[in-house]
PDB file of C-alpha atoms and ligand atoms in Angstrom:
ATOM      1  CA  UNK A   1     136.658-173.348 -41.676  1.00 51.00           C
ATOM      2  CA  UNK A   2     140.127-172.044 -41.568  1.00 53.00           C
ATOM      3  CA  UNK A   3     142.337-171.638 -38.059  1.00 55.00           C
ATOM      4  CA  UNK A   4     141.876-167.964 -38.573  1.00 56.00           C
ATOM      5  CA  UNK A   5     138.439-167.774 -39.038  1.00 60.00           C
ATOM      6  CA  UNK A   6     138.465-170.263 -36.002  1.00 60.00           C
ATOM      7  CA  UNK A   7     140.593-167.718 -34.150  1.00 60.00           C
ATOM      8  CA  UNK A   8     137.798-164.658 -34.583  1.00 62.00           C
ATOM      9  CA  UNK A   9     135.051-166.956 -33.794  1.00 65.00           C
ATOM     10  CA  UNK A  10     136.482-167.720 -30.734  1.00 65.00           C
ATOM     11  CA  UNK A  11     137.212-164.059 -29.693  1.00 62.00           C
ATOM     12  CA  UNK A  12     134.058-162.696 -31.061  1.00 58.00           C
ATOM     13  CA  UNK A  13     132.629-165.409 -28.080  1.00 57.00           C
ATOM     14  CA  UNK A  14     134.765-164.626 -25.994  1.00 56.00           C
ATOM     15  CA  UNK A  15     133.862-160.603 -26.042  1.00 54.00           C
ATOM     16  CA  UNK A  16     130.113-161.644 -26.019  1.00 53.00           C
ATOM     17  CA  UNK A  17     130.994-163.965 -22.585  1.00 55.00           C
ATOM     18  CA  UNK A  18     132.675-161.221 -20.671  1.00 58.00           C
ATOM     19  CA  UNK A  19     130.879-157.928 -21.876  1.00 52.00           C
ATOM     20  CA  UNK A  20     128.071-158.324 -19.304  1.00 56.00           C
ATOM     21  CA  UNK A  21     130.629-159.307 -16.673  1.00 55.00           C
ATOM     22  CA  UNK A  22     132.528-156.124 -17.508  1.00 55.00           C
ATOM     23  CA  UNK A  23     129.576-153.791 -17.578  1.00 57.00           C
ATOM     24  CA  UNK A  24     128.164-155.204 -14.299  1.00 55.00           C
ATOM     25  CA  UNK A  25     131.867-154.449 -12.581  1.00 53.00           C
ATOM     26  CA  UNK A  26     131.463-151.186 -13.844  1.00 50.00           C
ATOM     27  CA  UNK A  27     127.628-150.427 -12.573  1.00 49.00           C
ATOM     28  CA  UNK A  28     128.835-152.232  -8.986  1.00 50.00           C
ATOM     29  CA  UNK A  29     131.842-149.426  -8.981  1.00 47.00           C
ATOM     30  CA  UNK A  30     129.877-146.568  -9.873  1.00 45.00           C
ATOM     31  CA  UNK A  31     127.018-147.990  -7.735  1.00 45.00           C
ATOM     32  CA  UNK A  32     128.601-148.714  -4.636  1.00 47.00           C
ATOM     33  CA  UNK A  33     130.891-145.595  -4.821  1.00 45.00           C
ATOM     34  CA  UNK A  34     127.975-143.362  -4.862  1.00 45.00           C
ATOM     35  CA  UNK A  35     126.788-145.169  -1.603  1.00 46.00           C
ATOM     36  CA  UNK A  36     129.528-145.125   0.029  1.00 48.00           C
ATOM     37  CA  UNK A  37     129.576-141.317  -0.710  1.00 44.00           C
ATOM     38  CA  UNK A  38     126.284-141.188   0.996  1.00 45.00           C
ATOM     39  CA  UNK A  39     127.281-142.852   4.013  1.00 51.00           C
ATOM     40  CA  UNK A  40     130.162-140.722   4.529  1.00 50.00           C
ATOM     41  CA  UNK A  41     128.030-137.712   4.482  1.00 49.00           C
ATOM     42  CA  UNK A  42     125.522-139.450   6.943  1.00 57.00           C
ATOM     43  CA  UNK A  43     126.556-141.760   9.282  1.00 82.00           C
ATOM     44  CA  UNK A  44     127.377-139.290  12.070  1.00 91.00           C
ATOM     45  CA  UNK A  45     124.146-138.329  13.661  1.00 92.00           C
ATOM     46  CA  UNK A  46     124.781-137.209  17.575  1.00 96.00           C
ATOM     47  CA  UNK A  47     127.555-135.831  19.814  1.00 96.00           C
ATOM     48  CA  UNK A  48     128.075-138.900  21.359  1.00 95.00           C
ATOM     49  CA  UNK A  49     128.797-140.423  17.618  1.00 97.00           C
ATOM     50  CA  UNK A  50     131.209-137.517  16.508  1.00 97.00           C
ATOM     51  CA  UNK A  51     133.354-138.049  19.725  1.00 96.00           C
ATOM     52  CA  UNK A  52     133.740-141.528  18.924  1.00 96.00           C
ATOM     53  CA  UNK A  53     134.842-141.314  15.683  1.00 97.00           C
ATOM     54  CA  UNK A  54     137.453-138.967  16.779  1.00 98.00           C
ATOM     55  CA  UNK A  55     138.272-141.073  19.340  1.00 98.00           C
ATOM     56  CA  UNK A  56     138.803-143.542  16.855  1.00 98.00           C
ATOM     57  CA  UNK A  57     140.454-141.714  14.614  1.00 98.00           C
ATOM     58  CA  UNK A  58     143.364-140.419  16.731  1.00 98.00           C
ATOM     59  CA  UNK A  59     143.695-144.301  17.967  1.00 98.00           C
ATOM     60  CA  UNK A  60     144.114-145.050  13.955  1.00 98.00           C
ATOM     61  CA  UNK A  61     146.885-142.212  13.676  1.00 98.00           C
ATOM     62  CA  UNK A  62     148.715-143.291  16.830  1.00 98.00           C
ATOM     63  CA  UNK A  63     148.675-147.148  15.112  1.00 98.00           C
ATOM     64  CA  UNK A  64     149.962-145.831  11.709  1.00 98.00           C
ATOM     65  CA  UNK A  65     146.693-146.922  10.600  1.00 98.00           C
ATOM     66  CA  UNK A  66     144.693-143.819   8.885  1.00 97.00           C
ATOM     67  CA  UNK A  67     142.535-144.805   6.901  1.00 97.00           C
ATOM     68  CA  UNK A  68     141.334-141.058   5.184  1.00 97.00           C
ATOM     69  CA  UNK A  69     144.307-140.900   3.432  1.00 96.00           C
ATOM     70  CA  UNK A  70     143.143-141.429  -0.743  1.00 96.00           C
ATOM     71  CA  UNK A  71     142.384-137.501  -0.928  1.00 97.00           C
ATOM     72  CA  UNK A  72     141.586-137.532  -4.542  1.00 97.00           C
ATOM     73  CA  UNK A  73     138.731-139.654  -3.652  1.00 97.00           C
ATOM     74  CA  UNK A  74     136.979-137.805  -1.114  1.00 96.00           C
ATOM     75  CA  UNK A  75     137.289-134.820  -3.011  1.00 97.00           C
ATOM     76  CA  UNK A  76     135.028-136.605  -5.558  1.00 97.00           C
ATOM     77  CA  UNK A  77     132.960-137.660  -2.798  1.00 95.00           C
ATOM     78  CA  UNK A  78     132.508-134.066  -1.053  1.00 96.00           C
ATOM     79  CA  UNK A  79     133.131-131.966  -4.658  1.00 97.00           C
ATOM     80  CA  UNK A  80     129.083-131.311  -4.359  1.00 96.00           C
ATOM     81  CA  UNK A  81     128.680-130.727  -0.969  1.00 95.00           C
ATOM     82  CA  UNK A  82     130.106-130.894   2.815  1.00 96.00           C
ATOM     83  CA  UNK A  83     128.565-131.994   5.966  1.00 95.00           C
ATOM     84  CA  UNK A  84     131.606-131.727   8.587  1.00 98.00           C
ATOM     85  CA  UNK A  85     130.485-134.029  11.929  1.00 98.00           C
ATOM     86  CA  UNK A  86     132.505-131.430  14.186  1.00 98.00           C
ATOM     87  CA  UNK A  87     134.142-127.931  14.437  1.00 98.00           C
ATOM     88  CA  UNK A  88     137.612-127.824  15.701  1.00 98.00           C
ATOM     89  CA  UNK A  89     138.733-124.996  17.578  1.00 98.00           C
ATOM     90  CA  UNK A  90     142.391-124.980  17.727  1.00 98.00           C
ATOM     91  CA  UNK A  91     146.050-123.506  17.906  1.00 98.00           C
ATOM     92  CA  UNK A  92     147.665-122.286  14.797  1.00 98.00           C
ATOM     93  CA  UNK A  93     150.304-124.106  16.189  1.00 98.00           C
ATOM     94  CA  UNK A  94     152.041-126.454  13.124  1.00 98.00           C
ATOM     95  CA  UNK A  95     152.143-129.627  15.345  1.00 98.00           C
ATOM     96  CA  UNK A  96     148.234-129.728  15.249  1.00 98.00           C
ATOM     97  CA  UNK A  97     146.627-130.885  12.236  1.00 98.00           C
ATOM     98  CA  UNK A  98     143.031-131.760  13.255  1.00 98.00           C
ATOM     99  CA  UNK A  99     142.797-133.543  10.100  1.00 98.00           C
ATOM    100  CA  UNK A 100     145.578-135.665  10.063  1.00 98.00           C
ATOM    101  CA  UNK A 101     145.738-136.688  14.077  1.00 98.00           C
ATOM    102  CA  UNK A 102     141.890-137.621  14.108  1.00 98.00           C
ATOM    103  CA  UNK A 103     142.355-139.401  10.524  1.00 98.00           C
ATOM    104  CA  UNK A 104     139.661-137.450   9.236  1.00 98.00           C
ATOM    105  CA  UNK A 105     140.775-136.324   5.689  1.00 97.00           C
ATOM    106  CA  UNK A 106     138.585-133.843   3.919  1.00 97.00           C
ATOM    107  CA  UNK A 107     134.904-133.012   4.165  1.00 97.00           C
ATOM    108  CA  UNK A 108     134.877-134.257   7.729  1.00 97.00           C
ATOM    109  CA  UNK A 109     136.121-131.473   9.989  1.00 98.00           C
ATOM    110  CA  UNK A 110     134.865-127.840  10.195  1.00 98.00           C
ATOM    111  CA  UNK A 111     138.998-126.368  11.957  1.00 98.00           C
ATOM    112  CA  UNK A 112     138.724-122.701  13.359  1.00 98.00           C
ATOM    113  CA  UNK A 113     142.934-121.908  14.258  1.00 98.00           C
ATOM    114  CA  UNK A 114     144.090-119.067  16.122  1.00 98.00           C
ATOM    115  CA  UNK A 115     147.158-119.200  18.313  1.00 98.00           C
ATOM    116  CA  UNK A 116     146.054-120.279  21.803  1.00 98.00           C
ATOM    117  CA  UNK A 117     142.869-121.485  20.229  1.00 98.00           C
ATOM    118  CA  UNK A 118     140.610-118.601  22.133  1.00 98.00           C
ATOM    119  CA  UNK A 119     137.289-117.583  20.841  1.00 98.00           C
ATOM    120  CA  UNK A 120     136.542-114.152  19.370  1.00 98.00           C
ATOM    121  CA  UNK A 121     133.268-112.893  17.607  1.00 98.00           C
ATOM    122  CA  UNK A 122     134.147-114.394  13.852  1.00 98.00           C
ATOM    123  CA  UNK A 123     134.776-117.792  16.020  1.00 98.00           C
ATOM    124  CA  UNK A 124     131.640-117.607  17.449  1.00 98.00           C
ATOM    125  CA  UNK A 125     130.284-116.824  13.702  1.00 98.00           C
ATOM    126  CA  UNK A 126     131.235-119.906  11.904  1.00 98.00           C
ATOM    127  CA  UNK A 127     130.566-121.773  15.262  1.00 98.00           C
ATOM    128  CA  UNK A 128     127.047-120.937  14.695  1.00 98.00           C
ATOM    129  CA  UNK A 129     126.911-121.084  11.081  1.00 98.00           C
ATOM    130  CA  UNK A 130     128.438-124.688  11.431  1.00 98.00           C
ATOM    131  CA  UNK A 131     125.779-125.900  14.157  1.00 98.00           C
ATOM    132  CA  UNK A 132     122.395-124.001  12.590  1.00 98.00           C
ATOM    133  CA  UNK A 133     123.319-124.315   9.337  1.00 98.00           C
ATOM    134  CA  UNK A 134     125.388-127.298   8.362  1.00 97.00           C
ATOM    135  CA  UNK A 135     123.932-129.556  11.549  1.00 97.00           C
ATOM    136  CA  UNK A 136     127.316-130.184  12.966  1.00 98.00           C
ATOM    137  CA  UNK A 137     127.374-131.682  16.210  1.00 97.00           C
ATOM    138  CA  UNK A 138     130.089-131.162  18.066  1.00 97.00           C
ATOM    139  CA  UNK A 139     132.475-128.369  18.645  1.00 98.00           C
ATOM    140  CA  UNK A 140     136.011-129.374  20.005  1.00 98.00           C
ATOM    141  CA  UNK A 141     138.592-126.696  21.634  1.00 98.00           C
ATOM    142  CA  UNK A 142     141.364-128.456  21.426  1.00 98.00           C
ATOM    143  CA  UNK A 143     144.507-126.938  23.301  1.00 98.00           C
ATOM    144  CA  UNK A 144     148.419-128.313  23.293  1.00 97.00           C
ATOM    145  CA  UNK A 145     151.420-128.682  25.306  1.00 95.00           C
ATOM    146  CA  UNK A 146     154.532-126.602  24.448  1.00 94.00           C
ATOM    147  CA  UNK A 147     152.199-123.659  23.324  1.00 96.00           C
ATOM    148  CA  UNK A 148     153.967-120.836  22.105  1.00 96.00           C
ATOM    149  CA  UNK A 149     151.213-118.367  22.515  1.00 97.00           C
ATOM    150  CA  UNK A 150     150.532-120.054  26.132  1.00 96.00           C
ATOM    151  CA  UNK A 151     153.726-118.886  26.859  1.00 94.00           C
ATOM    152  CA  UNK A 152     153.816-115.685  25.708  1.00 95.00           C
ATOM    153  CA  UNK A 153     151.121-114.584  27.718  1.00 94.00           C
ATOM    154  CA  UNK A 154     152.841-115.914  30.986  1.00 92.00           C
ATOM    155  CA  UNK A 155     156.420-114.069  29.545  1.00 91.00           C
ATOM    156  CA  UNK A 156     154.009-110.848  28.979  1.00 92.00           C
ATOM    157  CA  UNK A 157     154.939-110.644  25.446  1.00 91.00           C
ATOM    158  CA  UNK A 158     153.535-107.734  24.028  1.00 88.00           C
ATOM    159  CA  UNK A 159     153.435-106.946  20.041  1.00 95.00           C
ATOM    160  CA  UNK A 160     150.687-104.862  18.198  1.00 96.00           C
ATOM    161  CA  UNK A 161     148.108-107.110  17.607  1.00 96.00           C
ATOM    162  CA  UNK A 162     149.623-109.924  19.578  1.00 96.00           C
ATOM    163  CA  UNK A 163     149.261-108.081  23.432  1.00 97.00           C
ATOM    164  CA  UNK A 164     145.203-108.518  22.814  1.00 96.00           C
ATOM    165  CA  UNK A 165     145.526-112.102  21.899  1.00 97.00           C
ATOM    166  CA  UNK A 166     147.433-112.639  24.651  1.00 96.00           C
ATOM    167  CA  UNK A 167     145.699-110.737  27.183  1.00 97.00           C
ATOM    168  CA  UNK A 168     142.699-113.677  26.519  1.00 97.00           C
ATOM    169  CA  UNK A 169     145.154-116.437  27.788  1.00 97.00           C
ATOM    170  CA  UNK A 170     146.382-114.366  30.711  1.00 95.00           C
ATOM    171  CA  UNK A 171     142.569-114.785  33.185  1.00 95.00           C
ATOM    172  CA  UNK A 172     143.990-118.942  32.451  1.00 95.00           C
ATOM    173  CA  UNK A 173     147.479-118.391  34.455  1.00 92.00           C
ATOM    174  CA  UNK A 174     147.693-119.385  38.230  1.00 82.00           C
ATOM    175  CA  UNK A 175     148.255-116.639  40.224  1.00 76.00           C
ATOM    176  CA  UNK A 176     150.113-119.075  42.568  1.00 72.00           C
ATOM    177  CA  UNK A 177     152.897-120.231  39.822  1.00 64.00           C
ATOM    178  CA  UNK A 178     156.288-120.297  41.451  1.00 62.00           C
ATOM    179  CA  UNK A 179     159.192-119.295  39.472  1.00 57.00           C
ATOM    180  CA  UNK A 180     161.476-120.331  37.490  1.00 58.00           C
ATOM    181  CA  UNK A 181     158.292-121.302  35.241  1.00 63.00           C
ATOM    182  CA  UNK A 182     158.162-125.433  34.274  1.00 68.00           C
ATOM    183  CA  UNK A 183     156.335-126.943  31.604  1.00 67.00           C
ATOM    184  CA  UNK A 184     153.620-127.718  34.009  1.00 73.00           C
ATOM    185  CA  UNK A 185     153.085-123.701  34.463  1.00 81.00           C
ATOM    186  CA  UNK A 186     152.503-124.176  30.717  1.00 88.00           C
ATOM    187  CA  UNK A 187     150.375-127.219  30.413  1.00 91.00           C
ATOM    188  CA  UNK A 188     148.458-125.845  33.569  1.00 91.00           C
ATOM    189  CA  UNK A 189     147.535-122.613  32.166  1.00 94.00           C
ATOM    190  CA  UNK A 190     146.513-124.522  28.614  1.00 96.00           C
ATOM    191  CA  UNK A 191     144.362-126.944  30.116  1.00 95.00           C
ATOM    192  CA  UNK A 192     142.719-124.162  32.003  1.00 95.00           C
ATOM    193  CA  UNK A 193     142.720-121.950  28.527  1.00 97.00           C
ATOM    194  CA  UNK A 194     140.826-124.601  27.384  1.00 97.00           C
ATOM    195  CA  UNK A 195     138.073-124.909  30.114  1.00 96.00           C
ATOM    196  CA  UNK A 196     137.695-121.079  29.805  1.00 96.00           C
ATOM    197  CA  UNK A 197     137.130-120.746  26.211  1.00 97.00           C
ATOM    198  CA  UNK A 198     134.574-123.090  26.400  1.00 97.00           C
ATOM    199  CA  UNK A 199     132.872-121.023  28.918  1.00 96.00           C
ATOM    200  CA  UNK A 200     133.320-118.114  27.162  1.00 97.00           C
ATOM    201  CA  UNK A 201     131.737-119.665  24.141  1.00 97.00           C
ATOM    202  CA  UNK A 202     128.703-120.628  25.728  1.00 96.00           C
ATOM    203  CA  UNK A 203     128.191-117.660  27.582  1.00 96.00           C
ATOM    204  CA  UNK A 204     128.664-115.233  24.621  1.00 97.00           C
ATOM    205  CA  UNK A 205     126.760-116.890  22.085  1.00 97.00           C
ATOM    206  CA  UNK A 206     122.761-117.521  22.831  1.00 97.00           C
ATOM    207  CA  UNK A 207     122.658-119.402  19.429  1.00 98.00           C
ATOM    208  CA  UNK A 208     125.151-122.276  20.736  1.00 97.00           C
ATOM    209  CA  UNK A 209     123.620-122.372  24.346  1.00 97.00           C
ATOM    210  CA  UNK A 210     120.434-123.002  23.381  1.00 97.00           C
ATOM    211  CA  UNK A 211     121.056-125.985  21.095  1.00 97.00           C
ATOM    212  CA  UNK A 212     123.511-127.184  23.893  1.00 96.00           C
ATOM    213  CA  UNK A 213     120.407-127.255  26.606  1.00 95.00           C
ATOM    214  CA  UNK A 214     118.343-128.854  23.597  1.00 96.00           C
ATOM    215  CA  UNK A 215     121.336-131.688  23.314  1.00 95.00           C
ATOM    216  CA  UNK A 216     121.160-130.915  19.201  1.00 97.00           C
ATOM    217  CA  UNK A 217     125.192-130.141  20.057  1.00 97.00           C
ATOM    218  CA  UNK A 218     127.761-130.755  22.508  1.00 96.00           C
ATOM    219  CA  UNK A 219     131.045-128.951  22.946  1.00 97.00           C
ATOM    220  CA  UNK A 220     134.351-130.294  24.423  1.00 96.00           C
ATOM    221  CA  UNK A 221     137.585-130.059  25.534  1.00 97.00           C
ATOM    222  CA  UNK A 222     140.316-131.683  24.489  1.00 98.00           C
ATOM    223  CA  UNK A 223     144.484-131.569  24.974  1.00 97.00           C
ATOM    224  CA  UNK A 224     146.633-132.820  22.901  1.00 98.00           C
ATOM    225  CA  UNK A 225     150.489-133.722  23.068  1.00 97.00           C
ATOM    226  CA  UNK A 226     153.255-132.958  20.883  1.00 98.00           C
ATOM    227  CA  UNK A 227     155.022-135.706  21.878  1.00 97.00           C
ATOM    228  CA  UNK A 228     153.294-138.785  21.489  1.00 98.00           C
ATOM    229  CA  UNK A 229     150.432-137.689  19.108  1.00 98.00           C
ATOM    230  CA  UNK A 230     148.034-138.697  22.094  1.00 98.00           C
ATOM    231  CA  UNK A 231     144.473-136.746  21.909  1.00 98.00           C
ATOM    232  CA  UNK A 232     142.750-136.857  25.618  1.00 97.00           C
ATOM    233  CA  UNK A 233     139.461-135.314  25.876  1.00 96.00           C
ATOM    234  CA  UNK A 234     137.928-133.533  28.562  1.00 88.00           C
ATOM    235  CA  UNK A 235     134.544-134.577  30.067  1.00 72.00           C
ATOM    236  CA  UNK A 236     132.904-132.975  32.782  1.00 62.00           C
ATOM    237  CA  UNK A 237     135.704-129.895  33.120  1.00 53.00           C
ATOM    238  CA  UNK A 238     138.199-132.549  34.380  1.00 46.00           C
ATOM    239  CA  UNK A 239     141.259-133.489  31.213  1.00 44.00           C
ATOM    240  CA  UNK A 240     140.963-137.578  31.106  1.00 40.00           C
ATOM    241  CA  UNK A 241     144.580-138.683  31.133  1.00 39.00           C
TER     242      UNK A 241
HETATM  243 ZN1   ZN B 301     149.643-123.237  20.555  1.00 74.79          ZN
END
């Protein structure tokens, strides 16, 4: 036989030796991608569950650790469908990405923004289409220090849609504040803006109250800082520091 014909034989064994190894790489991918898909979509399944993971996922963020970061990828993984964990009720504010500081990425998060994060009756519409329909579990107000639209209901700034949004914050400001106004006048009336809206949202819509008293959902505050990134959650109407 000659070296070349030596050569081929070689390679032809060579391809016959790897192909299976190569085509079982390739089912594991496919395999274990399409798994992984499905836990993504299921592995929240209470309140309790969804709070951790944003818990979690705000420690990650303050660590430089996020790990939803490969978007292309979880677009494949959600291109068919979504099943977001938790709705997110916050400021339009663009300090506060709900995605990004709970290292959530995409197909995780149902975000509702309107500046001082108050409820209105489309709110309370895809708050109820997210709970009944899409079995979230948890809805989050989330308020913020520095809020602009905080402060312009304690200034009394008045435009022509603007003096109605504002007028929701203003029931949240301490009739006691001394002046000149600090930054705790501020935070106060947020954190308060916070507790309120969640009031609000259980007292206007039937739909939400009832699967709160049923424990399907839970909804919480939560405040977050500018600052330092820092996410601290309210339980039991009182803001954990
Ligand atoms: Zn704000």
């Amino acid at each position: 036989m000659c070296p070349k014909n030596k050569r081929n034989n070689r390679r032809t064994l060579l391809l016959f030796v790897l192909c299976p190894f190569f085509a079982l790489t390739i089912f594991s991918f496919i395999f274990f991608k399409n798994e992984k898909a499905e836990e993504h979509l299921l592995e929240i399944k209470t309140p309790d569950e969804a709070i951790a993971d944003l818990k979690n996922g705000n420690l990650r963020f303050l660590e430089n650790k996020s790990v939803h970061l490969n978007y292309a990828h979880e677009i494949d993984l959600t291109k068919k469908e979504q099943h977001p964990h938790t709705l997110v009720l916050t400021c339009i504010d663009s300090r506060v990405p709900p995605e990004i500081i709970f290292d959530q990425g995409i197909g995780n998060l149902f975000v509702a923004r309107v500046a001082g994060n108050i409820e209105d009756d489309n709110i309370l519409g895809s708050m109820e289409f997210a709970t009944t329909i899409k079995h979230t579990k948890l809805i989050v107000v989330l308020g913020h220090n520095h809020c602009g639209a905080v402060q312009g209901a304690i200034d009394n700034v008045g435009l022509e849609h603007l003096t109605q949004l504002t007028s929701q914050i203003k029931p949240s400001i301490n009739p006691h504040k001394t002046y000149p106004l600090s930054d705790y006048t501020i935070d106060d009336t947020s954190r308060k803006n916070v507790v309120l809206t969640i009031e609000k949202i259980i007292k206007k819509s039937a739909t939400l109250e009832h699967q709160l008293k049923n424990k399907e959902i839970k909804i919480i505050g939560a405040y977050y800082d500018i600052t330092n990134g820092k996410v601290a959650f309210l339980e039991n109407n009182v803001v954990l520091k």
